[in-house]
Amino acid sequence: MPKCVLKILRIILSGFGVVGQSFAKLLLSRSEDLYAKHGLKPRIVGVFDSKGSAASSAGLDLNRLLEMKKKYGNIRKYHNKERDANGLDMINGMDAEVLIETTPSNYKDAEPGMSHIVSAMKKGLHVITVNKGPLALAFPSLIELATYNQVQLKFSGTVGGGTPILDYAKNSLRGERIISFQGILNGTTNYILTNMAAGLTFKAALADAKKKGYVEADESLDIDGFDAAAKLVILANWIMDMKVTIKDIERTGIRDVTTGDVKKAAAHNCAIKLIASCNRDLVVSPREIALDDPMCVNGTLNAITFNSEHSGQQTITGRGAGGIETASSILRDLLDIKQEMSRIEIA
């Protein structure tokens, strides 16, 4: 077996919330493995969020970074001369190869993530994003910008979290033609609808989901279908080669689903789920699906069924969210970037 070529990748991390911290912890736990198996030494040289920043060209001490965040609620206490740099200053001023964008999704103007991603690609940085906002509003133009600047734009964690939905459709079904697909792409609404099927009202099920931390700070992102619509945009562009944005999605959320609707569906062995579908149209809406349909998963699970020209239907299910799950998708993208960089250097 050929020995892996060592690659040190300097990373700027945008956002240090649940996902950003989970990624830092993942790097700490996997450092020896990444070096031994993949020849990869990730080095986080800068981190910034809305509460402060920390930077070191030699690489930040991740244990200390996590300790400061836990103790003070921010990373301002991490002492170095570059600690006051804002996000764009850091992206434009530091030497790095990769930007990882984990700030919250914003479906109005996609900021601040949009500016971070655009600035990074214009500077020649590869980008990994789990922020769906920029992709939902400007997927086609961002792909064009990445191509123009000869950088990679990776986003496998934006759909399915740690479940490799995008990779499966693009790589495992290579050589096949996907005709259409439909899926449960939002774990929060699936959890609420599952509890409504168990007898709770919408209001009670929503309150329970909030208590467990499943609901976005802006509940409309989940309840009114924005999150599912954003994921549908990403899937439609990436898998079906469409050129669409969130404005092209016909979207209906679950606010008007009643216990009566749920009981009526159950009477003929069906459940109501928030389904995102790509057929002739792009639609997100609550629909009945049969209980024995492999896509009919419960709780916070996600599921998607691809309809292929020759292979028929394939369904993939898994957890769609979670800090460590999403962090694992970032690491998967980082390994892909390393592999492609090594391939280009050898060529």
Short mmCIF file of C-alpha atoms in Angstrom, two decimals:
data_model
loop_
_atom_site.label_atom_id
_atom_site.label_comp_id
_atom_site.label_asym_id
_atom_site.label_seq_id
_atom_site.Cartn_x
_atom_site.Cartn_y
_atom_site.Cartn_z
CA MET A 1 0.00 0.00 0.00
CA PRO A 2 1.45 3.41 -0.97
CA LYS A 3 2.27 5.71 1.90
CA CYS A 4 -0.06 8.71 2.33
CA VAL A 5 1.46 12.03 1.38
CA LEU A 6 1.49 14.29 4.44
CA LYS A 7 -0.70 17.34 4.01
CA ILE A 8 -0.92 20.13 6.59
CA LEU A 9 -4.11 22.08 6.01
CA ARG A 10 -4.46 25.43 7.74
CA ILE A 11 -8.08 26.11 8.62
CA ILE A 12 -10.08 29.19 9.53
CA LEU A 13 -13.23 28.24 11.44
CA SER A 14 -16.21 30.56 11.17
CA GLY A 15 -18.57 30.01 14.09
CA PHE A 16 -17.77 28.31 17.39
CA GLY A 17 -21.15 27.08 18.53
CA VAL A 18 -22.21 23.45 18.88
CA VAL A 19 -20.93 22.38 15.45
CA GLY A 20 -17.67 24.33 15.63
CA GLN A 21 -16.85 23.00 19.09
CA SER A 22 -17.80 19.47 18.03
CA PHE A 23 -15.41 19.74 15.11
CA ALA A 24 -12.59 20.88 17.38
CA LYS A 25 -13.27 17.92 19.71
CA LEU A 26 -13.35 15.56 16.73
CA LEU A 27 -9.94 16.76 15.56
CA LEU A 28 -8.52 16.23 19.04
CA SER A 29 -9.86 12.68 19.24
CA ARG A 30 -8.88 11.74 15.67
CA SER A 31 -5.50 13.48 15.31
CA GLU A 32 -3.36 10.32 15.38
CA ASP A 33 -5.78 8.43 13.15
CA LEU A 34 -5.96 11.22 10.57
CA TYR A 35 -2.18 11.35 10.38
CA ALA A 36 -1.63 7.59 10.28
CA LYS A 37 -4.42 6.64 7.86
CA HIS A 38 -4.81 9.72 5.71
CA GLY A 39 -1.59 11.70 6.01
CA LEU A 40 -3.60 14.70 7.17
CA LYS A 41 -2.63 17.22 9.84
CA PRO A 42 -5.41 19.80 10.17
CA ARG A 43 -4.27 22.97 11.88
CA ILE A 44 -6.88 25.50 12.98
CA VAL A 45 -5.13 28.85 12.73
CA GLY A 46 -8.14 31.12 13.29
CA VAL A 47 -11.58 30.98 14.87
CA PHE A 48 -14.19 33.70 15.01
CA ASP A 49 -17.82 34.09 15.95
CA SER A 50 -20.14 36.92 17.00
CA LYS A 51 -18.53 37.06 20.45
CA GLY A 52 -14.86 37.27 19.55
CA SER A 53 -11.94 35.64 17.82
CA ALA A 54 -8.64 33.88 18.33
CA ALA A 55 -5.80 33.34 15.88
CA SER A 56 -2.30 31.93 15.68
CA SER A 57 -0.35 31.22 12.52
CA ALA A 58 1.31 28.31 14.34
CA GLY A 59 -2.05 26.75 15.13
CA LEU A 60 -4.43 27.24 18.04
CA ASP A 61 -4.41 25.03 21.13
CA LEU A 62 -7.84 23.41 20.74
CA ASN A 63 -8.04 22.23 24.33
CA ARG A 64 -7.44 25.76 25.56
CA LEU A 65 -9.91 27.15 23.02
CA LEU A 66 -12.65 24.79 24.23
CA GLU A 67 -11.78 25.55 27.83
CA MET A 68 -12.14 29.30 27.27
CA LYS A 69 -15.48 28.81 25.53
CA LYS A 70 -16.80 26.63 28.34
CA LYS A 71 -15.51 28.88 31.13
CA TYR A 72 -16.34 32.31 29.72
CA GLY A 73 -18.92 31.64 27.01
CA ASN A 74 -16.60 33.14 24.39
CA ILE A 75 -13.04 32.82 23.08
CA ARG A 76 -11.87 36.36 23.80
CA LYS A 77 -9.76 35.14 26.70
CA TYR A 78 -7.54 33.16 24.35
CA HIS A 79 -4.51 35.48 24.42
CA ASN A 80 -2.68 36.31 21.23
CA LYS A 81 -1.87 39.45 19.30
CA GLU A 82 -4.38 38.66 16.54
CA ARG A 83 -7.37 38.05 18.81
CA ASP A 84 -9.25 41.24 17.81
CA ALA A 85 -9.48 40.46 14.09
CA ASN A 86 -13.03 40.20 12.75
CA GLY A 87 -14.10 37.44 10.40
CA LEU A 88 -13.43 39.11 7.06
CA ASP A 89 -10.12 40.54 8.29
CA MET A 90 -9.07 37.05 9.33
CA ILE A 91 -10.12 35.47 6.03
CA ASN A 92 -8.35 38.13 3.98
CA GLY A 93 -5.33 38.53 6.22
CA MET A 94 -4.32 35.06 7.38
CA ASP A 95 -2.53 32.35 5.44
CA ALA A 96 -4.82 29.34 5.22
CA GLU A 97 -6.07 26.75 2.76
CA VAL A 98 -9.60 26.10 4.02
CA LEU A 99 -12.51 28.06 5.47
CA ILE A 100 -15.10 26.09 7.44
CA GLU A 101 -18.36 28.04 7.67
CA THR A 102 -20.69 27.03 10.54
CA THR A 103 -22.58 30.23 11.34
CA PRO A 104 -26.42 30.03 11.57
CA SER A 105 -28.43 29.80 8.35
CA ASN A 106 -30.16 32.99 7.28
CA TYR A 107 -32.65 32.73 4.41
CA LYS A 108 -33.21 36.50 3.99
CA ASP A 109 -29.79 37.63 2.76
CA ALA A 110 -27.57 34.68 3.85
CA GLU A 111 -25.29 36.96 5.86
CA PRO A 112 -22.77 36.85 7.39
CA GLY A 113 -22.03 33.44 5.89
CA MET A 114 -22.35 34.63 2.30
CA SER A 115 -19.63 37.27 2.70
CA HIS A 116 -17.36 34.77 4.46
CA ILE A 117 -17.71 32.18 1.67
CA VAL A 118 -17.37 34.64 -1.22
CA SER A 119 -14.35 36.37 0.32
CA ALA A 120 -12.65 33.06 1.02
CA MET A 121 -13.13 31.70 -2.51
CA LYS A 122 -11.98 34.96 -4.10
CA LYS A 123 -8.82 34.68 -2.02
CA GLY A 124 -8.28 31.10 -3.19
CA LEU A 125 -9.42 29.21 -0.10
CA HIS A 126 -11.36 25.96 -0.35
CA VAL A 127 -14.65 26.18 1.53
CA ILE A 128 -16.63 23.70 3.59
CA THR A 129 -20.03 24.99 4.70
CA VAL A 130 -22.79 23.56 6.86
CA ASN A 131 -24.55 26.93 6.63
CA LYS A 132 -27.44 26.39 4.21
CA GLY A 133 -28.38 30.05 3.73
CA PRO A 134 -25.84 30.98 1.03
CA LEU A 135 -26.53 27.78 -0.92
CA ALA A 136 -30.31 28.22 -0.66
CA LEU A 137 -30.14 31.75 -2.04
CA ALA A 138 -27.27 31.51 -4.52
CA PHE A 139 -26.22 27.91 -5.20
CA PRO A 140 -25.60 28.30 -8.97
CA SER A 141 -23.51 31.46 -8.64
CA LEU A 142 -21.45 30.06 -5.75
CA ILE A 143 -20.59 26.96 -7.77
CA GLU A 144 -19.56 29.21 -10.68
CA LEU A 145 -17.41 31.32 -8.34
CA ALA A 146 -15.68 28.21 -6.98
CA THR A 147 -14.98 26.98 -10.51
CA TYR A 148 -13.69 30.38 -11.61
CA ASN A 149 -11.30 30.59 -8.65
CA GLN A 150 -10.29 26.91 -8.99
CA VAL A 151 -11.27 26.05 -5.43
CA GLN A 152 -13.49 23.37 -3.96
CA LEU A 153 -16.84 24.16 -2.35
CA LYS A 154 -18.00 21.30 -0.11
CA PHE A 155 -21.34 21.09 1.71
CA SER A 156 -22.17 17.45 2.52
CA GLY A 157 -23.28 18.39 6.05
CA THR A 158 -26.01 20.72 4.81
CA VAL A 159 -28.31 17.78 3.98
CA GLY A 160 -28.60 14.85 6.35
CA GLY A 161 -25.96 15.99 8.85
CA GLY A 162 -23.69 13.00 9.29
CA THR A 163 -25.76 10.83 6.94
CA PRO A 164 -24.01 11.00 3.52
CA ILE A 165 -27.13 11.68 1.44
CA LEU A 166 -25.41 13.92 -1.10
CA ASP A 167 -22.41 11.62 -1.46
CA TYR A 168 -24.66 8.59 -1.90
CA ALA A 169 -26.68 10.16 -4.70
CA LYS A 170 -23.66 11.61 -6.47
CA ASN A 171 -21.20 8.73 -6.09
CA SER A 172 -22.97 5.47 -5.18
CA LEU A 173 -25.51 6.01 -7.95
CA ARG A 174 -22.90 7.14 -10.46
CA GLY A 175 -23.80 5.84 -13.91
CA GLU A 176 -27.47 5.78 -12.98
CA ARG A 177 -29.94 8.52 -13.84
CA ILE A 178 -32.04 9.81 -10.94
CA ILE A 179 -35.47 10.72 -12.27
CA SER A 180 -36.95 12.15 -9.08
CA PHE A 181 -36.64 12.02 -5.32
CA GLN A 182 -38.65 12.77 -2.20
CA GLY A 183 -37.69 12.85 1.44
CA ILE A 184 -38.15 13.84 5.05
CA LEU A 185 -35.37 16.38 5.38
CA ASN A 186 -36.17 18.14 8.67
CA GLY A 187 -35.85 16.15 11.89
CA THR A 188 -37.64 18.74 14.04
CA THR A 189 -40.91 18.63 12.12
CA ASN A 190 -40.65 14.86 11.91
CA TYR A 191 -40.32 14.69 15.70
CA ILE A 192 -43.36 16.96 16.14
CA LEU A 193 -45.49 14.96 13.70
CA THR A 194 -44.40 11.69 15.33
CA ASN A 195 -45.58 12.98 18.72
CA MET A 196 -48.83 14.20 17.20
CA ALA A 197 -49.38 10.66 15.91
CA ALA A 198 -48.90 9.52 19.51
CA GLY A 199 -51.69 11.83 20.69
CA LEU A 200 -50.14 15.25 21.38
CA THR A 201 -51.55 18.45 19.93
CA PHE A 202 -49.34 20.53 17.64
CA LYS A 203 -48.81 23.07 20.41
CA ALA A 204 -47.79 20.42 22.96
CA ALA A 205 -45.54 18.61 20.47
CA LEU A 206 -43.82 21.89 19.54
CA ALA A 207 -43.26 22.72 23.21
CA ASP A 208 -41.72 19.29 23.79
CA ALA A 209 -39.42 19.70 20.78
CA LYS A 210 -38.32 23.11 22.10
CA LYS A 211 -37.65 21.65 25.53
CA LYS A 212 -35.36 19.04 24.00
CA GLY A 213 -33.49 21.68 21.99
CA TYR A 214 -34.61 20.45 18.57
CA VAL A 215 -36.17 23.72 17.40
CA GLU A 216 -34.24 26.59 15.82
CA ALA A 217 -34.19 29.89 17.73
CA ASP A 218 -36.43 31.15 14.93
CA GLU A 219 -39.02 28.36 14.96
CA SER A 220 -40.38 29.33 11.54
CA LEU A 221 -37.20 27.95 9.93
CA ASP A 222 -38.37 24.47 10.94
CA ILE A 223 -42.14 24.79 11.28
CA ASP A 224 -42.78 26.76 8.09
CA GLY A 225 -40.54 24.55 5.96
CA PHE A 226 -37.63 26.92 5.24
CA ASP A 227 -35.01 24.41 6.38
CA ALA A 228 -36.50 21.61 4.27
CA ALA A 229 -36.81 23.96 1.29
CA ALA A 230 -33.15 24.97 1.57
CA LYS A 231 -32.11 21.32 1.58
CA LEU A 232 -34.34 20.66 -1.42
CA VAL A 233 -32.57 23.48 -3.30
CA ILE A 234 -29.18 21.94 -2.55
CA LEU A 235 -30.31 18.47 -3.62
CA ALA A 236 -32.00 19.68 -6.81
CA ASN A 237 -28.95 21.66 -7.90
CA TRP A 238 -26.33 19.09 -6.97
CA ILE A 239 -28.08 15.89 -8.03
CA MET A 240 -30.45 16.99 -10.79
CA ASP A 241 -28.23 19.74 -12.25
CA MET A 242 -30.95 22.34 -11.83
CA LYS A 243 -30.23 26.02 -11.36
CA VAL A 244 -32.72 26.97 -8.66
CA THR A 245 -32.89 28.94 -5.42
CA ILE A 246 -35.27 28.88 -2.48
CA LYS A 247 -37.59 31.27 -4.35
CA ASP A 248 -38.36 28.42 -6.75
CA ILE A 249 -39.74 26.15 -4.01
CA GLU A 250 -43.49 25.81 -3.41
CA ARG A 251 -43.45 25.70 0.39
CA THR A 252 -46.07 24.82 3.03
CA GLY A 253 -45.14 24.10 6.64
CA ILE A 254 -46.88 22.06 9.36
CA ARG A 255 -48.55 24.81 11.43
CA ASP A 256 -52.00 23.93 10.12
CA VAL A 257 -51.72 20.16 10.63
CA THR A 258 -54.32 19.13 13.22
CA THR A 259 -54.79 16.05 15.39
CA GLY A 260 -57.83 15.34 13.22
CA ASP A 261 -55.61 15.23 10.12
CA VAL A 262 -53.22 12.85 11.87
CA LYS A 263 -56.05 10.53 13.01
CA LYS A 264 -57.57 10.50 9.53
CA ALA A 265 -54.22 9.43 8.06
CA ALA A 266 -53.78 6.73 10.71
CA ALA A 267 -57.23 5.30 9.91
CA HIS A 268 -55.92 4.12 6.55
CA ASN A 269 -52.44 3.09 7.75
CA CYS A 270 -50.69 6.32 6.84
CA ALA A 271 -48.75 9.03 8.64
CA ILE A 272 -48.45 12.73 7.87
CA LYS A 273 -44.88 13.81 7.17
CA LEU A 274 -43.33 17.02 5.85
CA ILE A 275 -42.14 15.85 2.42
CA ALA A 276 -39.70 17.65 0.14
CA SER A 277 -40.00 16.40 -3.42
CA CYS A 278 -38.34 16.97 -6.76
CA ASN A 279 -40.37 15.66 -9.66
CA ARG A 280 -41.83 18.01 -12.21
CA ASP A 281 -42.02 20.65 -9.49
CA LEU A 282 -40.08 21.46 -6.33
CA VAL A 283 -42.46 21.21 -3.38
CA VAL A 284 -42.27 21.10 0.42
CA SER A 285 -45.58 20.22 2.08
CA PRO A 286 -47.21 17.91 4.65
CA ARG A 287 -48.44 14.73 2.98
CA GLU A 288 -49.70 11.29 3.86
CA ILE A 289 -47.36 8.37 3.30
CA ALA A 290 -47.97 4.69 4.04
CA LEU A 291 -46.68 3.38 7.36
CA ASP A 292 -44.89 0.54 5.56
CA ASP A 293 -43.08 2.92 3.19
CA PRO A 294 -39.33 2.66 3.97
CA MET A 295 -39.24 6.46 3.99
CA CYS A 296 -41.76 6.61 6.86
CA VAL A 297 -39.29 7.10 9.71
CA ASN A 298 -40.09 8.54 13.13
CA GLY A 299 -38.54 10.85 15.69
CA THR A 300 -35.73 13.08 14.48
CA LEU A 301 -34.64 10.75 11.70
CA ASN A 302 -34.34 11.88 8.08
CA ALA A 303 -35.07 9.70 5.06
CA ILE A 304 -34.89 10.16 1.31
CA THR A 305 -35.94 7.95 -1.59
CA PHE A 306 -34.26 8.25 -4.97
CA ASN A 307 -36.14 7.03 -8.01
CA SER A 308 -33.63 5.82 -10.61
CA GLU A 309 -34.20 5.01 -14.26
CA HIS A 310 -32.87 1.45 -14.09
CA SER A 311 -32.28 0.61 -10.41
CA GLY A 312 -35.72 1.56 -9.13
CA GLN A 313 -36.01 3.04 -5.67
CA GLN A 314 -33.27 3.37 -3.07
CA THR A 315 -33.96 4.81 0.36
CA ILE A 316 -31.35 6.10 2.77
CA THR A 317 -32.17 6.98 6.37
CA GLY A 318 -30.22 8.40 9.28
CA ARG A 319 -29.89 11.16 11.81
CA GLY A 320 -30.18 14.51 10.13
CA ALA A 321 -28.68 16.76 12.76
CA GLY A 322 -26.47 16.91 15.84
CA GLY A 323 -23.16 18.55 16.59
CA ILE A 324 -20.87 15.54 16.31
CA GLU A 325 -22.75 14.11 13.33
CA THR A 326 -22.40 17.37 11.41
CA ALA A 327 -18.76 17.66 12.49
CA SER A 328 -18.13 14.21 10.99
CA SER A 329 -19.47 15.46 7.65
CA ILE A 330 -17.05 18.41 7.81
CA LEU A 331 -14.18 16.01 8.38
CA ARG A 332 -15.36 13.90 5.44
CA ASP A 333 -15.30 17.00 3.23
CA LEU A 334 -11.87 17.97 4.54
CA LEU A 335 -10.48 14.56 3.59
CA ASP A 336 -11.96 14.97 0.10
CA ILE A 337 -10.25 18.35 -0.24
CA LYS A 338 -6.94 16.88 0.90
CA GLN A 339 -7.27 14.03 -1.60
CA GLU A 340 -8.05 16.35 -4.49
CA MET A 341 -5.19 18.71 -3.59
CA SER A 342 -2.78 15.76 -3.49
CA ARG A 343 -4.06 14.49 -6.83
CA ILE A 344 -3.49 17.86 -8.49
CA GLU A 345 0.02 18.14 -7.02
CA ILE A 346 0.97 14.67 -8.28
CA ALA A 347 -0.46 15.43 -11.73
#
